[in-house]
């Protein structure tokens, strides 16, 4: 296997014997000067093919121990779920865990309102969430709140939806641009399409569109009071998100649930806040 580009000391971009590109995890494989031929393949702990290039920056920004535990969780999930998983799930999971840990350390809480549905209809994914929380406690000495079991389970539910039937990329790109332009217009901002926060927002939007497409939307009404609070405290975010959802539903001929609206509001607020903070630097 040829190592062609270092991402960090333990992660590198490689070429296999068929000249197919992959991301490889292994202790110290990114340390030698590249390119070089890696002859001892026992150093490779895990490989990922067809990785979205937007995740390369993500790998550099997330602590290595979180990447490693995320890779271990995905490896166990593959055994439990016995389904094809989107190759990018490890990176979106690491991104989520990194943010969840930061949020917990700041004392911030998010209530995930669909515990019953996940436990009832997706017991294997729920089990993966439980294992993930246990692994994080053992490997990182961090005890995440029980709510994160649901959040992590949802990552694996969404990953299977993404692999089952891909939406038109042109349609997705159109909706992303429509969404970003609505945010820019409402808040008088210019959002950097190459920024990390943009990629995070686009990832959530992709999952949202897949749930709508497969009639697997989040919908149990438990977010009603939190949504009311956001509407009162962030009226511009609320109205902007309503405008976005209305345009998406009109485009796709769908009806998004209030809970989907709630979660999209969280991501709209996040991209607005991050963009304003970056502009103020």
Coordinates of N, CA, C and O in Angstrom, one line a residue, residues 55-133:
X55 N -14.3 15.9 4.2 CA -14.0 15.4 5.5 C -12.5 15.4 5.8 O -12.1 15.2 7.0
X56 N -11.6 15.7 4.9 CA -10.2 15.8 5.1 C -9.9 16.9 6.1 O -9.1 16.7 7.1
X57 N -10.5 18.1 6.0 CA -10.3 19.2 6.9 C -10.9 18.8 8.3 O -10.3 19.1 9.3
X58 N -12.0 18.1 8.3 CA -12.6 17.6 9.5 C -11.6 16.8 10.3 O -11.5 16.9 11.5
X59 N -10.9 15.9 9.6 CA -10.0 15.0 10.3 C -8.9 15.8 11.0 O -8.4 15.4 12.1
X60 N -8.4 16.8 10.4 CA -7.4 17.7 10.9 C -7.8 18.4 12.2 O -7.0 18.7 13.1
X61 N -9.1 18.8 12.2 CA -9.6 19.6 13.3 C -10.1 18.9 14.5 O -10.2 19.4 15.6
X62 N -10.4 17.6 14.3 CA -11.0 16.8 15.4 C -9.8 16.1 16.2 O -8.9 15.5 15.5
X63 N -9.8 16.1 17.5 CA -8.7 15.4 18.2 C -8.6 13.9 17.8 O -9.6 13.3 17.5
X64 N -7.4 13.4 17.8 CA -7.1 12.1 17.3 C -7.8 11.0 18.1 O -8.3 10.0 17.6
X65 N -7.9 11.2 19.5 CA -8.5 10.2 20.3 C -10.0 10.1 20.0 O -10.6 9.0 20.0
X66 N -10.7 11.2 19.6 CA -12.1 11.1 19.2 C -12.2 10.4 17.8 O -13.2 9.6 17.6
X67 N -11.3 10.7 16.9 CA -11.3 9.9 15.7 C -11.2 8.4 15.9 O -11.9 7.6 15.3
X68 N -10.3 8.1 16.8 CA -10.0 6.7 17.0 C -11.2 6.0 17.6 O -11.5 4.8 17.2
X69 N -11.8 6.6 18.6 CA -12.9 5.9 19.3 C -14.1 5.9 18.3 O -14.9 4.9 18.3
X70 N -14.3 6.9 17.4 CA -15.3 6.9 16.4 C -15.1 5.7 15.4 O -16.1 5.0 15.1
X71 N -13.9 5.5 15.0 CA -13.6 4.4 14.1 C -13.9 3.0 14.8 O -14.5 2.1 14.2
X72 N -13.6 2.9 16.1 CA -13.9 1.7 16.8 C -15.4 1.5 16.9 O -15.9 0.3 16.8
X73 N -16.2 2.5 17.2 CA -17.6 2.4 17.3 C -18.2 2.0 15.9 O -19.1 1.1 15.9
X74 N -17.8 2.5 14.8 CA -18.3 2.2 13.5 C -17.9 0.7 13.2 O -18.8 0.0 12.7
X75 N -16.8 0.3 13.6 CA -16.4 -1.1 13.4 C -17.3 -2.1 14.1 O -17.7 -3.1 13.6
X76 N -17.7 -1.7 15.3 CA -18.6 -2.6 16.1 C -20.0 -2.5 15.5 O -20.8 -3.5 15.5
X77 N -20.4 -1.3 15.0 CA -21.7 -1.1 14.4 C -21.9 -2.0 13.2 O -23.0 -2.5 12.9
X78 N -20.8 -2.1 12.4 CA -20.9 -3.0 11.2 C -21.3 -4.4 11.5 O -22.0 -5.1 10.8
X79 N -20.8 -4.9 12.7 CA -21.0 -6.3 13.1 C -22.5 -6.4 13.6 O -23.2 -7.3 13.2
X80 N -22.9 -5.4 14.3 CA -24.3 -5.5 14.9 C -25.4 -5.2 13.9 O -26.4 -6.0 13.9
X81 N -25.2 -4.2 13.0 CA -26.3 -3.8 12.1 C -26.3 -4.7 10.9 O -27.4 -4.9 10.3
X82 N -25.2 -5.2 10.4 CA -25.1 -6.1 9.2 C -25.8 -5.4 8.0 O -26.5 -6.0 7.3
X83 N -25.6 -4.1 7.9 CA -26.1 -3.3 6.8 C -24.9 -2.5 6.2 O -23.9 -2.2 6.9
X84 N -25.0 -2.2 4.9 CA -24.0 -1.3 4.4 C -24.2 0.1 5.0 O -25.3 0.6 5.2
X85 N -23.0 0.7 5.4 CA -23.1 2.0 6.0 C -22.3 3.0 5.1 O -21.4 2.6 4.4
X86 N -22.8 4.2 5.0 CA -22.2 5.2 4.3 C -20.7 5.4 4.8 O -20.5 5.4 6.0
X87 N -19.8 5.4 3.8 CA -18.4 5.4 4.2 C -18.0 6.7 5.0 O -17.0 6.7 5.7
X88 N -18.8 7.7 4.9 CA -18.5 9.0 5.6 C -19.1 9.0 7.0 O -18.9 10.0 7.7
X89 N -19.7 8.0 7.5 CA -20.4 8.0 8.8 C -19.4 8.2 9.9 O -19.6 8.9 10.9
X90 N -18.2 7.6 9.7 CA -17.2 7.7 10.8 C -16.8 9.2 11.1 O -16.6 9.6 12.2
X91 N -16.8 10.0 10.0 CA -16.3 11.3 10.1 C -17.5 12.2 10.7 O -17.2 13.1 11.5
X92 N -18.7 12.0 10.2 CA -19.8 12.7 10.8 C -20.1 12.4 12.2 O -20.4 13.2 13.0
X93 N -19.8 11.1 12.6 CA -19.9 10.7 14.0 C -18.9 11.3 14.8 O -19.2 11.8 15.9
X94 N -17.6 11.4 14.3 CA -16.6 12.0 15.1 C -16.9 13.5 15.3 O -16.7 14.1 16.4
X95 N -17.4 14.2 14.2 CA -17.8 15.6 14.3 C -18.9 15.7 15.4 O -18.8 16.7 16.2
X96 N -19.9 14.9 15.4 CA -20.9 15.0 16.4 C -20.4 14.8 17.8 O -20.8 15.5 18.7
X97 N -19.6 13.7 18.0 CA -19.0 13.5 19.3 C -18.2 14.6 19.8 O -18.3 15.0 21.0
X98 N -17.4 15.2 19.0 CA -16.6 16.3 19.3 C -17.4 17.5 19.8 O -17.2 18.1 20.9
X99 N -18.5 17.8 19.1 CA -19.4 18.8 19.4 C -20.2 18.5 20.7 O -20.4 19.4 21.6
X100 N -20.6 17.2 20.9 CA -21.3 16.8 22.0 C -20.5 17.0 23.3 O -21.0 17.4 24.4
X101 N -19.2 16.6 23.2 CA -18.3 16.8 24.3 C -18.1 18.2 24.7 O -18.1 18.6 25.9
X102 N -17.9 19.1 23.7 CA -17.7 20.5 23.9 C -19.0 21.1 24.6 O -18.9 21.9 25.5
X103 N -20.1 20.7 24.1 CA -21.4 21.2 24.6 C -21.6 20.7 26.0 O -22.0 21.5 26.9
X104 N -21.3 19.5 26.4 CA -21.4 19.0 27.7 C -20.5 19.7 28.7 O -20.9 20.1 29.8
X105 N -19.2 20.0 28.2 CA -18.3 20.7 29.0 C -18.7 22.2 29.3 O -18.3 22.7 30.3
X106 N -19.5 22.7 28.4 CA -20.1 24.1 28.6 C -21.4 24.1 29.4 O -22.0 25.1 29.6
X107 N -21.9 22.9 29.7 CA -23.1 22.8 30.5 C -24.3 23.0 29.7 O -25.4 23.2 30.2
X108 N -24.2 22.8 28.3 CA -25.4 22.9 27.5 C -26.0 21.6 27.2 O -25.4 20.6 27.1
X109 N -27.4 21.6 27.2 CA -28.1 20.3 27.0 C -29.1 20.4 25.8 O -29.6 21.5 25.5
X110 N -29.2 19.3 25.1 CA -30.2 19.2 24.0 C -31.1 18.0 24.3 O -30.5 16.9 24.5
X111 N -32.4 18.2 24.3 CA -33.3 17.1 24.5 C -33.6 16.5 23.1 O -34.1 17.2 22.2
X112 N -33.4 15.2 23.0 CA -33.7 14.5 21.7 C -35.1 13.8 22.0 O -35.3 13.0 22.8
X113 N -36.1 14.3 21.2 CA -37.5 14.0 21.6 C -38.1 12.7 21.0 O -39.3 12.5 21.1
X114 N -37.2 11.8 20.5 CA -37.8 10.6 19.8 C -37.2 9.3 20.3 O -37.0 8.4 19.6
X115 N -37.0 9.3 21.7 CA -36.4 8.1 22.3 C -37.3 6.9 22.1 O -36.8 5.8 21.8
X116 N -38.6 7.0 22.3 CA -39.5 5.8 22.2 C -39.4 5.2 20.8 O -39.3 4.0 20.7
X117 N -39.5 6.1 19.7 CA -39.5 5.6 18.4 C -38.2 4.8 18.1 O -38.2 3.8 17.4
X118 N -37.0 5.4 18.5 CA -35.7 4.8 18.2 C -35.6 3.4 18.9 O -35.2 2.4 18.3
X119 N -36.0 3.4 20.2 CA -35.9 2.2 21.0 C -36.8 1.1 20.4 O -36.5 -0.1 20.4
X120 N -38.0 1.5 19.9 CA -39.0 0.5 19.5 C -38.7 0.0 18.1 O -38.7 -1.2 17.8
X121 N -38.4 1.0 17.1 CA -38.3 0.6 15.7 C -36.8 0.3 15.3 O -36.6 -0.3 14.2
X122 N -35.9 0.8 16.0 CA -34.5 0.6 15.7 C -33.7 0.1 16.9 O -32.7 0.8 17.3
X123 N -34.0 -1.0 17.4 CA -33.3 -1.5 18.6 C -31.8 -1.8 18.4 O -31.0 -1.6 19.3
X124 N -31.4 -2.2 17.2 CA -30.0 -2.5 17.0 C -29.2 -1.2 16.9 O -28.1 -1.1 17.5
X125 N -29.8 -0.2 16.3 CA -29.1 1.1 16.3 C -29.0 1.7 17.7 O -28.0 2.4 18.1
X126 N -30.1 1.5 18.5 CA -30.1 2.0 19.9 C -29.0 1.3 20.6 O -28.3 1.9 21.5
X127 N -28.8 0.0 20.4 CA -27.7 -0.7 21.1 C -26.4 -0.2 20.7 O -25.5 0.0 21.5
X128 N -26.2 0.2 19.4 CA -24.9 0.8 19.0 C -24.7 2.1 19.8 O -23.6 2.4 20.2
X129 N -25.8 2.9 19.9 CA -25.7 4.1 20.7 C -25.2 3.9 22.1 O -24.4 4.6 22.7
X130 N -25.8 2.8 22.7 CA -25.4 2.5 24.1 C -23.9 2.1 24.2 O -23.1 2.5 25.1
X131 N -23.5 1.3 23.2 CA -22.1 0.8 23.1 C -21.2 2.0 22.9 O -20.1 2.1 23.5
X132 N -21.6 3.0 22.1 CA -20.8 4.1 21.8 C -20.5 5.0 23.1 O -19.4 5.4 23.4
X133 N -21.6 5.2 23.9 CA -21.4 5.9 25.1 C -20.5 5.2 26.1 O -19.7 5.8 26.8

